[in-house]
JSON list of C-alpha atoms in Angstrom, two decimals:
[
{"chain": "A", "resi": 6, "resn": "UNK", "atom": "CA", "xyz": [0.00, 0.00, 0.00]},
{"chain": "A", "resi": 7, "resn": "UNK", "atom": "CA", "xyz": [0.89, 3.64, 0.17]},
{"chain": "A", "resi": 8, "resn": "UNK", "atom": "CA", "xyz": [2.52, 6.40, 2.14]},
{"chain": "A", "resi": 9, "resn": "UNK", "atom": "CA", "xyz": [3.69, 6.91, 5.67]},
{"chain": "A", "resi": 10, "resn": "UNK", "atom": "CA", "xyz": [5.19, 9.30, 8.19]},
{"chain": "A", "resi": 11, "resn": "UNK", "atom": "CA", "xyz": [4.21, 10.64, 11.58]},
{"chain": "A", "resi": 12, "resn": "UNK", "atom": "CA", "xyz": [3.35, 13.44, 14.00]},
{"chain": "A", "resi": 13, "resn": "UNK", "atom": "CA", "xyz": [0.74, 13.95, 16.70]},
{"chain": "A", "resi": 14, "resn": "UNK", "atom": "CA", "xyz": [-1.39, 16.53, 14.88]},
{"chain": "A", "resi": 15, "resn": "UNK", "atom": "CA", "xyz": [-4.90, 15.48, 13.89]},
{"chain": "A", "resi": 16, "resn": "UNK", "atom": "CA", "xyz": [-6.53, 17.83, 11.38]},
{"chain": "A", "resi": 17, "resn": "UNK", "atom": "CA", "xyz": [-9.48, 16.16, 9.70]},
{"chain": "A", "resi": 18, "resn": "UNK", "atom": "CA", "xyz": [-11.80, 17.81, 7.22]},
{"chain": "A", "resi": 19, "resn": "UNK", "atom": "CA", "xyz": [-15.09, 19.05, 8.67]},
{"chain": "A", "resi": 20, "resn": "UNK", "atom": "CA", "xyz": [-16.90, 17.20, 5.89]},
{"chain": "A", "resi": 21, "resn": "UNK", "atom": "CA", "xyz": [-16.00, 13.92, 7.56]},
{"chain": "A", "resi": 22, "resn": "UNK", "atom": "CA", "xyz": [-18.14, 14.81, 10.56]},
{"chain": "A", "resi": 23, "resn": "UNK", "atom": "CA", "xyz": [-21.12, 16.24, 8.71]},
{"chain": "A", "resi": 24, "resn": "UNK", "atom": "CA", "xyz": [-23.32, 13.13, 8.81]},
{"chain": "A", "resi": 25, "resn": "UNK", "atom": "CA", "xyz": [-25.30, 12.46, 11.96]},
{"chain": "A", "resi": 26, "resn": "UNK", "atom": "CA", "xyz": [-24.34, 9.08, 13.41]},
{"chain": "A", "resi": 27, "resn": "UNK", "atom": "CA", "xyz": [-26.95, 6.37, 13.05]},
{"chain": "A", "resi": 28, "resn": "UNK", "atom": "CA", "xyz": [-28.13, 3.78, 15.53]},
{"chain": "A", "resi": 29, "resn": "UNK", "atom": "CA", "xyz": [-27.91, 0.22, 14.28]},
{"chain": "A", "resi": 30, "resn": "UNK", "atom": "CA", "xyz": [-29.41, -2.96, 15.74]},
{"chain": "A", "resi": 31, "resn": "UNK", "atom": "CA", "xyz": [-26.61, -4.71, 17.63]},
{"chain": "A", "resi": 32, "resn": "UNK", "atom": "CA", "xyz": [-26.47, -8.42, 18.38]},
{"chain": "A", "resi": 33, "resn": "UNK", "atom": "CA", "xyz": [-24.21, -10.65, 20.44]},
{"chain": "A", "resi": 34, "resn": "UNK", "atom": "CA", "xyz": [-22.29, -11.40, 17.25]},
{"chain": "A", "resi": 35, "resn": "UNK", "atom": "CA", "xyz": [-21.87, -7.79, 16.06]},
{"chain": "A", "resi": 36, "resn": "UNK", "atom": "CA", "xyz": [-18.36, -6.78, 15.01]},
{"chain": "A", "resi": 37, "resn": "UNK", "atom": "CA", "xyz": [-16.36, -3.99, 13.42]},
{"chain": "A", "resi": 38, "resn": "UNK", "atom": "CA", "xyz": [-14.65, -5.15, 10.23]},
{"chain": "A", "resi": 39, "resn": "UNK", "atom": "CA", "xyz": [-11.55, -3.31, 9.00]},
{"chain": "A", "resi": 40, "resn": "UNK", "atom": "CA", "xyz": [-11.38, -4.45, 5.40]},
{"chain": "A", "resi": 41, "resn": "UNK", "atom": "CA", "xyz": [-8.47, -3.62, 3.17]},
{"chain": "A", "resi": 42, "resn": "UNK", "atom": "CA", "xyz": [-4.86, -4.13, 2.20]},
{"chain": "A", "resi": 43, "resn": "UNK", "atom": "CA", "xyz": [-1.47, -3.96, 3.92]},
{"chain": "A", "resi": 44, "resn": "UNK", "atom": "CA", "xyz": [-2.23, -0.63, 5.62]},
{"chain": "A", "resi": 45, "resn": "UNK", "atom": "CA", "xyz": [-5.08, -2.35, 7.43]},
{"chain": "A", "resi": 46, "resn": "UNK", "atom": "CA", "xyz": [-3.11, -5.50, 8.17]},
{"chain": "A", "resi": 47, "resn": "UNK", "atom": "CA", "xyz": [-0.39, -3.38, 9.74]},
{"chain": "A", "resi": 48, "resn": "UNK", "atom": "CA", "xyz": [2.50, -4.15, 7.39]},
{"chain": "A", "resi": 49, "resn": "UNK", "atom": "CA", "xyz": [5.58, -2.39, 8.68]},
{"chain": "A", "resi": 50, "resn": "UNK", "atom": "CA", "xyz": [4.75, -2.63, 12.37]},
{"chain": "A", "resi": 51, "resn": "UNK", "atom": "CA", "xyz": [6.60, -5.12, 14.55]},
{"chain": "A", "resi": 52, "resn": "UNK", "atom": "CA", "xyz": [3.42, -7.19, 14.93]},
{"chain": "A", "resi": 53, "resn": "UNK", "atom": "CA", "xyz": [-0.24, -7.08, 13.95]},
{"chain": "A", "resi": 54, "resn": "UNK", "atom": "CA", "xyz": [-1.03, -6.07, 17.54]},
{"chain": "A", "resi": 55, "resn": "UNK", "atom": "CA", "xyz": [0.34, -2.65, 16.55]},
{"chain": "A", "resi": 56, "resn": "UNK", "atom": "CA", "xyz": [-1.92, -2.28, 13.51]},
{"chain": "A", "resi": 57, "resn": "UNK", "atom": "CA", "xyz": [-4.57, 0.41, 13.64]},
{"chain": "A", "resi": 58, "resn": "UNK", "atom": "CA", "xyz": [-7.42, -2.17, 13.89]},
{"chain": "A", "resi": 59, "resn": "UNK", "atom": "CA", "xyz": [-5.73, -3.68, 16.95]},
{"chain": "A", "resi": 60, "resn": "UNK", "atom": "CA", "xyz": [-5.38, -0.22, 18.50]},
{"chain": "A", "resi": 61, "resn": "UNK", "atom": "CA", "xyz": [-9.05, 0.46, 17.76]},
{"chain": "A", "resi": 62, "resn": "UNK", "atom": "CA", "xyz": [-9.96, -2.75, 19.58]},
{"chain": "A", "resi": 63, "resn": "UNK", "atom": "CA", "xyz": [-8.67, -1.20, 22.79]},
{"chain": "A", "resi": 64, "resn": "UNK", "atom": "CA", "xyz": [-11.34, 1.52, 22.54]},
{"chain": "A", "resi": 65, "resn": "UNK", "atom": "CA", "xyz": [-14.47, -0.53, 21.78]},
{"chain": "A", "resi": 66, "resn": "UNK", "atom": "CA", "xyz": [-16.59, -3.23, 23.37]},
{"chain": "A", "resi": 67, "resn": "UNK", "atom": "CA", "xyz": [-17.21, -5.48, 20.37]},
{"chain": "A", "resi": 68, "resn": "UNK", "atom": "CA", "xyz": [-14.67, -7.51, 18.37]},
{"chain": "A", "resi": 69, "resn": "UNK", "atom": "CA", "xyz": [-12.64, -5.68, 15.73]},
{"chain": "A", "resi": 70, "resn": "UNK", "atom": "CA", "xyz": [-11.83, -7.95, 12.79]},
{"chain": "A", "resi": 71, "resn": "UNK", "atom": "CA", "xyz": [-8.60, -7.17, 10.94]},
{"chain": "A", "resi": 72, "resn": "UNK", "atom": "CA", "xyz": [-9.43, -8.28, 7.41]},
{"chain": "A", "resi": 73, "resn": "UNK", "atom": "CA", "xyz": [-6.43, -6.63, 5.80]},
{"chain": "A", "resi": 74, "resn": "UNK", "atom": "CA", "xyz": [-4.39, -8.60, 3.26]},
{"chain": "A", "resi": 75, "resn": "UNK", "atom": "CA", "xyz": [-1.07, -7.47, 1.79]},
{"chain": "A", "resi": 76, "resn": "UNK", "atom": "CA", "xyz": [-1.19, -6.35, -1.86]},
{"chain": "A", "resi": 77, "resn": "UNK", "atom": "CA", "xyz": [-4.98, -6.65, -2.09]},
{"chain": "A", "resi": 78, "resn": "UNK", "atom": "CA", "xyz": [-6.98, -4.67, -4.63]},
{"chain": "A", "resi": 79, "resn": "UNK", "atom": "CA", "xyz": [-10.69, -3.91, -4.79]},
{"chain": "A", "resi": 80, "resn": "UNK", "atom": "CA", "xyz": [-11.00, -6.90, -7.11]},
{"chain": "A", "resi": 81, "resn": "UNK", "atom": "CA", "xyz": [-9.47, -9.14, -4.44]},
{"chain": "A", "resi": 82, "resn": "UNK", "atom": "CA", "xyz": [-11.71, -7.57, -1.82]},
{"chain": "A", "resi": 83, "resn": "UNK", "atom": "CA", "xyz": [-14.80, -8.30, -3.87]},
{"chain": "A", "resi": 84, "resn": "UNK", "atom": "CA", "xyz": [-13.83, -11.98, -4.09]},
{"chain": "A", "resi": 85, "resn": "UNK", "atom": "CA", "xyz": [-13.55, -12.36, -0.31]},
{"chain": "A", "resi": 86, "resn": "UNK", "atom": "CA", "xyz": [-16.24, -9.88, 0.72]},
{"chain": "A", "resi": 87, "resn": "UNK", "atom": "CA", "xyz": [-18.87, -12.44, 1.75]},
{"chain": "A", "resi": 88, "resn": "UNK", "atom": "CA", "xyz": [-16.55, -14.51, 3.93]},
{"chain": "A", "resi": 89, "resn": "UNK", "atom": "CA", "xyz": [-14.35, -11.74, 5.35]},
{"chain": "A", "resi": 90, "resn": "UNK", "atom": "CA", "xyz": [-17.03, -9.08, 5.92]},
{"chain": "A", "resi": 91, "resn": "UNK", "atom": "CA", "xyz": [-20.66, -10.18, 5.69]},
{"chain": "A", "resi": 92, "resn": "UNK", "atom": "CA", "xyz": [-20.06, -13.41, 7.63]},
{"chain": "A", "resi": 93, "resn": "UNK", "atom": "CA", "xyz": [-18.95, -11.36, 10.64]},
{"chain": "A", "resi": 94, "resn": "UNK", "atom": "CA", "xyz": [-22.28, -9.56, 11.23]},
{"chain": "A", "resi": 95, "resn": "UNK", "atom": "CA", "xyz": [-20.67, -6.12, 10.89]},
{"chain": "A", "resi": 96, "resn": "UNK", "atom": "CA", "xyz": [-22.12, -3.14, 12.73]},
{"chain": "A", "resi": 97, "resn": "UNK", "atom": "CA", "xyz": [-19.41, -1.12, 11.00]},
{"chain": "A", "resi": 98, "resn": "UNK", "atom": "CA", "xyz": [-17.16, -1.68, 7.99]},
{"chain": "A", "resi": 99, "resn": "UNK", "atom": "CA", "xyz": [-14.10, 0.45, 7.25]},
{"chain": "A", "resi": 100, "resn": "UNK", "atom": "CA", "xyz": [-12.84, -0.01, 3.69]},
{"chain": "A", "resi": 101, "resn": "UNK", "atom": "CA", "xyz": [-9.20, 0.65, 2.79]},
{"chain": "A", "resi": 102, "resn": "UNK", "atom": "CA", "xyz": [-8.45, -0.05, -0.87]},
{"chain": "A", "resi": 103, "resn": "UNK", "atom": "CA", "xyz": [-7.11, 1.73, -3.92]},
{"chain": "A", "resi": 104, "resn": "UNK", "atom": "CA", "xyz": [-3.34, 2.08, -3.75]},
{"chain": "A", "resi": 105, "resn": "UNK", "atom": "CA", "xyz": [-2.55, -1.37, -5.09]},
{"chain": "A", "resi": 106, "resn": "UNK", "atom": "CA", "xyz": [-5.21, -1.02, -7.78]},
{"chain": "A", "resi": 107, "resn": "UNK", "atom": "CA", "xyz": [-3.35, 1.98, -9.19]},
{"chain": "A", "resi": 108, "resn": "UNK", "atom": "CA", "xyz": [0.31, 1.37, -8.40]},
{"chain": "A", "resi": 109, "resn": "UNK", "atom": "CA", "xyz": [0.92, -2.38, -8.66]},
{"chain": "A", "resi": 110, "resn": "UNK", "atom": "CA", "xyz": [1.19, -2.79, -12.41]},
{"chain": "A", "resi": 111, "resn": "UNK", "atom": "CA", "xyz": [0.64, -6.54, -12.24]},
{"chain": "A", "resi": 112, "resn": "UNK", "atom": "CA", "xyz": [-2.72, -5.93, -10.52]},
{"chain": "A", "resi": 113, "resn": "UNK", "atom": "CA", "xyz": [-3.71, -2.66, -12.17]},
{"chain": "A", "resi": 114, "resn": "UNK", "atom": "CA", "xyz": [-7.37, -1.64, -12.12]},
{"chain": "A", "resi": 115, "resn": "UNK", "atom": "CA", "xyz": [-8.89, 1.24, -14.07]},
{"chain": "A", "resi": 116, "resn": "UNK", "atom": "CA", "xyz": [-10.94, 3.80, -12.17]},
{"chain": "A", "resi": 117, "resn": "UNK", "atom": "CA", "xyz": [-14.06, 2.35, -13.77]},
{"chain": "A", "resi": 118, "resn": "UNK", "atom": "CA", "xyz": [-13.13, -1.10, -12.46]},
{"chain": "A", "resi": 119, "resn": "UNK", "atom": "CA", "xyz": [-12.31, 0.24, -9.00]},
{"chain": "A", "resi": 120, "resn": "UNK", "atom": "CA", "xyz": [-15.63, 2.05, -8.73]},
{"chain": "A", "resi": 121, "resn": "UNK", "atom": "CA", "xyz": [-17.51, -0.98, -10.04]},
{"chain": "A", "resi": 122, "resn": "UNK", "atom": "CA", "xyz": [-15.81, -3.22, -7.46]},
{"chain": "A", "resi": 123, "resn": "UNK", "atom": "CA", "xyz": [-16.67, -0.82, -4.65]},
{"chain": "A", "resi": 124, "resn": "UNK", "atom": "CA", "xyz": [-20.28, -0.62, -5.78]},
{"chain": "A", "resi": 125, "resn": "UNK", "atom": "CA", "xyz": [-20.62, -4.40, -6.03]},
{"chain": "A", "resi": 126, "resn": "UNK", "atom": "CA", "xyz": [-19.44, -4.69, -2.43]},
{"chain": "A", "resi": 127, "resn": "UNK", "atom": "CA", "xyz": [-21.57, -1.81, -1.16]},
{"chain": "A", "resi": 128, "resn": "UNK", "atom": "CA", "xyz": [-24.66, -3.20, -2.86]},
{"chain": "A", "resi": 129, "resn": "UNK", "atom": "CA", "xyz": [-24.39, -6.28, -0.64]},
{"chain": "A", "resi": 130, "resn": "UNK", "atom": "CA", "xyz": [-24.53, -4.28, 2.59]},
{"chain": "A", "resi": 131, "resn": "UNK", "atom": "CA", "xyz": [-27.71, -3.68, 4.56]},
{"chain": "A", "resi": 132, "resn": "UNK", "atom": "CA", "xyz": [-27.17, -0.04, 5.49]},
{"chain": "A", "resi": 133, "resn": "UNK", "atom": "CA", "xyz": [-29.94, -0.21, 8.08]},
{"chain": "A", "resi": 134, "resn": "UNK", "atom": "CA", "xyz": [-27.72, -2.57, 10.05]},
{"chain": "A", "resi": 135, "resn": "UNK", "atom": "CA", "xyz": [-24.21, -1.46, 9.12]},
{"chain": "A", "resi": 136, "resn": "UNK", "atom": "CA", "xyz": [-22.40, 1.87, 9.15]},
{"chain": "A", "resi": 137, "resn": "UNK", "atom": "CA", "xyz": [-19.84, 2.16, 6.33]},
{"chain": "A", "resi": 138, "resn": "UNK", "atom": "CA", "xyz": [-16.66, 4.23, 6.04]},
{"chain": "A", "resi": 139, "resn": "UNK", "atom": "CA", "xyz": [-14.17, 4.36, 3.18]},
{"chain": "A", "resi": 140, "resn": "UNK", "atom": "CA", "xyz": [-10.65, 5.46, 4.06]},
{"chain": "A", "resi": 141, "resn": "UNK", "atom": "CA", "xyz": [-8.84, 7.47, 1.39]},
{"chain": "A", "resi": 142, "resn": "UNK", "atom": "CA", "xyz": [-5.46, 5.81, 0.90]},
{"chain": "A", "resi": 143, "resn": "UNK", "atom": "CA", "xyz": [-3.47, 8.99, 0.25]},
{"chain": "A", "resi": 144, "resn": "UNK", "atom": "CA", "xyz": [-2.75, 12.42, 1.71]},
{"chain": "A", "resi": 145, "resn": "UNK", "atom": "CA", "xyz": [-3.65, 15.85, 0.30]},
{"chain": "A", "resi": 146, "resn": "UNK", "atom": "CA", "xyz": [0.04, 16.46, -0.27]},
{"chain": "A", "resi": 147, "resn": "UNK", "atom": "CA", "xyz": [-0.06, 13.82, -3.01]},
{"chain": "A", "resi": 148, "resn": "UNK", "atom": "CA", "xyz": [-2.86, 15.45, -4.99]},
{"chain": "A", "resi": 149, "resn": "UNK", "atom": "CA", "xyz": [-0.51, 17.19, -7.41]},
{"chain": "A", "resi": 150, "resn": "UNK", "atom": "CA", "xyz": [-1.17, 14.12, -9.57]},
{"chain": "A", "resi": 151, "resn": "UNK", "atom": "CA", "xyz": [-4.58, 14.07, -11.22]},
{"chain": "A", "resi": 152, "resn": "UNK", "atom": "CA", "xyz": [-4.99, 10.35, -10.53]},
{"chain": "A", "resi": 153, "resn": "UNK", "atom": "CA", "xyz": [-5.67, 11.34, -6.93]},
{"chain": "A", "resi": 154, "resn": "UNK", "atom": "CA", "xyz": [-8.21, 13.93, -8.02]},
{"chain": "A", "resi": 155, "resn": "UNK", "atom": "CA", "xyz": [-9.98, 11.24, -10.02]},
{"chain": "A", "resi": 156, "resn": "UNK", "atom": "CA", "xyz": [-10.01, 8.96, -6.97]},
{"chain": "A", "resi": 157, "resn": "UNK", "atom": "CA", "xyz": [-11.51, 11.78, -4.89]},
{"chain": "A", "resi": 158, "resn": "UNK", "atom": "CA", "xyz": [-14.24, 12.34, -7.46]},
{"chain": "A", "resi": 159, "resn": "UNK", "atom": "CA", "xyz": [-15.07, 8.64, -7.30]},
{"chain": "A", "resi": 160, "resn": "UNK", "atom": "CA", "xyz": [-15.25, 8.76, -3.49]},
{"chain": "A", "resi": 161, "resn": "UNK", "atom": "CA", "xyz": [-17.63, 11.71, -3.67]},
{"chain": "A", "resi": 162, "resn": "UNK", "atom": "CA", "xyz": [-19.90, 9.79, -6.04]},
{"chain": "A", "resi": 163, "resn": "UNK", "atom": "CA", "xyz": [-19.95, 6.83, -3.65]},
{"chain": "A", "resi": 164, "resn": "UNK", "atom": "CA", "xyz": [-20.63, 9.15, -0.72]},
{"chain": "A", "resi": 165, "resn": "UNK", "atom": "CA", "xyz": [-23.54, 10.69, -2.59]},
{"chain": "A", "resi": 166, "resn": "UNK", "atom": "CA", "xyz": [-25.05, 7.40, -3.78]},
{"chain": "A", "resi": 167, "resn": "UNK", "atom": "CA", "xyz": [-24.68, 5.43, -0.54]},
{"chain": "A", "resi": 168, "resn": "UNK", "atom": "CA", "xyz": [-25.24, 6.23, 3.11]},
{"chain": "A", "resi": 169, "resn": "UNK", "atom": "CA", "xyz": [-21.55, 6.17, 3.99]},
{"chain": "A", "resi": 170, "resn": "UNK", "atom": "CA", "xyz": [-18.80, 8.45, 5.28]},
{"chain": "A", "resi": 171, "resn": "UNK", "atom": "CA", "xyz": [-15.42, 9.10, 3.68]},
{"chain": "A", "resi": 172, "resn": "UNK", "atom": "CA", "xyz": [-12.39, 9.28, 5.97]},
{"chain": "A", "resi": 173, "resn": "UNK", "atom": "CA", "xyz": [-10.68, 11.92, 3.87]},
{"chain": "A", "resi": 174, "resn": "UNK", "atom": "CA", "xyz": [-7.40, 12.22, 5.71]},
{"chain": "A", "resi": 175, "resn": "UNK", "atom": "CA", "xyz": [-6.31, 9.24, 7.75]},
{"chain": "A", "resi": 176, "resn": "UNK", "atom": "CA", "xyz": [-2.74, 10.44, 7.08]},
{"chain": "A", "resi": 177, "resn": "UNK", "atom": "CA", "xyz": [-3.06, 13.78, 8.87]},
{"chain": "A", "resi": 178, "resn": "UNK", "atom": "CA", "xyz": [0.14, 14.07, 10.91]},
{"chain": "A", "resi": 179, "resn": "UNK", "atom": "CA", "xyz": [1.36, 10.75, 9.56]},
{"chain": "A", "resi": 180, "resn": "UNK", "atom": "CA", "xyz": [3.11, 11.93, 6.44]},
{"chain": "A", "resi": 181, "resn": "UNK", "atom": "CA", "xyz": [6.68, 13.07, 5.87]},
{"chain": "A", "resi": 182, "resn": "UNK", "atom": "CA", "xyz": [8.10, 11.97, 9.23]},
{"chain": "A", "resi": 183, "resn": "UNK", "atom": "CA", "xyz": [10.87, 9.41, 8.86]},
{"chain": "A", "resi": 184, "resn": "UNK", "atom": "CA", "xyz": [10.66, 8.30, 12.49]},
{"chain": "A", "resi": 185, "resn": "UNK", "atom": "CA", "xyz": [7.34, 6.70, 11.62]},
{"chain": "A", "resi": 186, "resn": "UNK", "atom": "CA", "xyz": [8.27, 5.04, 8.34]},
{"chain": "A", "resi": 187, "resn": "UNK", "atom": "CA", "xyz": [8.85, 1.31, 8.04]},
{"chain": "A", "resi": 188, "resn": "UNK", "atom": "CA", "xyz": [9.60, 1.63, 4.30]},
{"chain": "A", "resi": 189, "resn": "UNK", "atom": "CA", "xyz": [8.66, 3.84, 1.38]},
{"chain": "A", "resi": 190, "resn": "UNK", "atom": "CA", "xyz": [5.00, 2.85, 1.49]},
{"chain": "A", "resi": 191, "resn": "UNK", "atom": "CA", "xyz": [4.14, 1.78, 5.05]},
{"chain": "A", "resi": 192, "resn": "UNK", "atom": "CA", "xyz": [4.08, 3.16, 8.57]},
{"chain": "A", "resi": 193, "resn": "UNK", "atom": "CA", "xyz": [5.80, 1.61, 11.54]},
{"chain": "A", "resi": 194, "resn": "UNK", "atom": "CA", "xyz": [4.02, 1.13, 14.87]},
{"chain": "A", "resi": 195, "resn": "UNK", "atom": "CA", "xyz": [4.33, 4.83, 15.74]},
{"chain": "A", "resi": 196, "resn": "UNK", "atom": "CA", "xyz": [2.78, 5.84, 12.44]},
{"chain": "A", "resi": 197, "resn": "UNK", "atom": "CA", "xyz": [-0.13, 3.45, 12.84]},
{"chain": "A", "resi": 198, "resn": "UNK", "atom": "CA", "xyz": [-0.92, 5.04, 16.21]},
{"chain": "A", "resi": 199, "resn": "UNK", "atom": "CA", "xyz": [-1.32, 8.38, 14.44]},
{"chain": "A", "resi": 200, "resn": "UNK", "atom": "CA", "xyz": [-3.45, 6.82, 11.72]},
{"chain": "A", "resi": 201, "resn": "UNK", "atom": "CA", "xyz": [-5.71, 5.12, 14.27]},
{"chain": "A", "resi": 202, "resn": "UNK", "atom": "CA", "xyz": [-6.23, 8.42, 16.11]},
{"chain": "A", "resi": 203, "resn": "UNK", "atom": "CA", "xyz": [-7.35, 10.07, 12.86]},
{"chain": "A", "resi": 204, "resn": "UNK", "atom": "CA", "xyz": [-9.72, 7.24, 12.00]},
{"chain": "A", "resi": 205, "resn": "UNK", "atom": "CA", "xyz": [-11.11, 7.15, 15.53]},
{"chain": "A", "resi": 206, "resn": "UNK", "atom": "CA", "xyz": [-11.94, 10.86, 15.45]},
{"chain": "A", "resi": 207, "resn": "UNK", "atom": "CA", "xyz": [-14.19, 10.26, 12.45]},
{"chain": "A", "resi": 208, "resn": "UNK", "atom": "CA", "xyz": [-15.93, 7.10, 13.68]},
{"chain": "A", "resi": 209, "resn": "UNK", "atom": "CA", "xyz": [-16.23, 8.10, 17.34]},
{"chain": "A", "resi": 210, "resn": "UNK", "atom": "CA", "xyz": [-19.71, 9.72, 17.00]},
{"chain": "A", "resi": 211, "resn": "UNK", "atom": "CA", "xyz": [-21.15, 6.45, 15.66]},
{"chain": "A", "resi": 212, "resn": "UNK", "atom": "CA", "xyz": [-19.45, 4.44, 18.39]},
{"chain": "A", "resi": 213, "resn": "UNK", "atom": "CA", "xyz": [-20.78, 6.79, 21.06]},
{"chain": "A", "resi": 214, "resn": "UNK", "atom": "CA", "xyz": [-24.37, 6.79, 19.80]},
{"chain": "A", "resi": 215, "resn": "UNK", "atom": "CA", "xyz": [-24.35, 2.99, 19.74]},
{"chain": "A", "resi": 216, "resn": "UNK", "atom": "CA", "xyz": [-22.73, 2.67, 23.19]},
{"chain": "A", "resi": 217, "resn": "UNK", "atom": "CA", "xyz": [-19.75, 0.83, 21.76]},
{"chain": "A", "resi": 218, "resn": "UNK", "atom": "CA", "xyz": [-17.00, 2.78, 23.52]},
{"chain": "A", "resi": 219, "resn": "UNK", "atom": "CA", "xyz": [-15.22, 1.20, 26.45]}
]
C-alpha cells in the first residue's frame, strides 16, 4: 500500500463529521470489520497487535476484525467480501483499498473497475444494520497528480449514492516523518498510532451513539 510518516497533529476535514451518526441494531455477534490491504493488516509494524485495527480494539466493546491482506486490490476484496465481511455480522465496515489497484502494475485496475468493485461490495450491505466508512489511501500532499483527483471524485460519487462516510485524511500528521516510516510505502508502529487516532476521530460519534466505547 501507500505512504507513511508521523506526528501527533490530527486535522481532519469538517466534511468527515457532517453526517449524523446512526443507531444500528446490535447483536451478540456484532463486530467492526476493517477491510483492506497492507495498511489495514499493519504491514511495517513489529506485529499485527500494533496495527490500527488492533489499536481500535482497545477503545471498543465489540470484536474488531482485521481483514487486511497485503497487496490486495478492490478486485481481491470483492472476491472475499462475503466470507471476510458479511459473515462477521458487521455493525461497521471500514474499507481501505485503492493504492494497489493503481500502483501495482501486475494488478492494475482502471478507475471504472475500482468504482464498479466498490459498488458491487456496497450493494451487498444492509445499510440499516451497518455503518460504512471508506478510508482514502493517500494524503492531500499527493494530490498534485490528477490520478488522486480522479479517486476523490469517485469517493464523492460513492458518498452521494450510498449512506456512507469518507475518511478523507487518515494520514493527517502521519506523512513526511521518517521516524514513523517502516519503508517507502508503510508506517511503523508509531505511524499506525497516528493513523488510528485520525480514524477514531471520524468514527467516534457512531461508536458513542451505539454505546460501543469502552
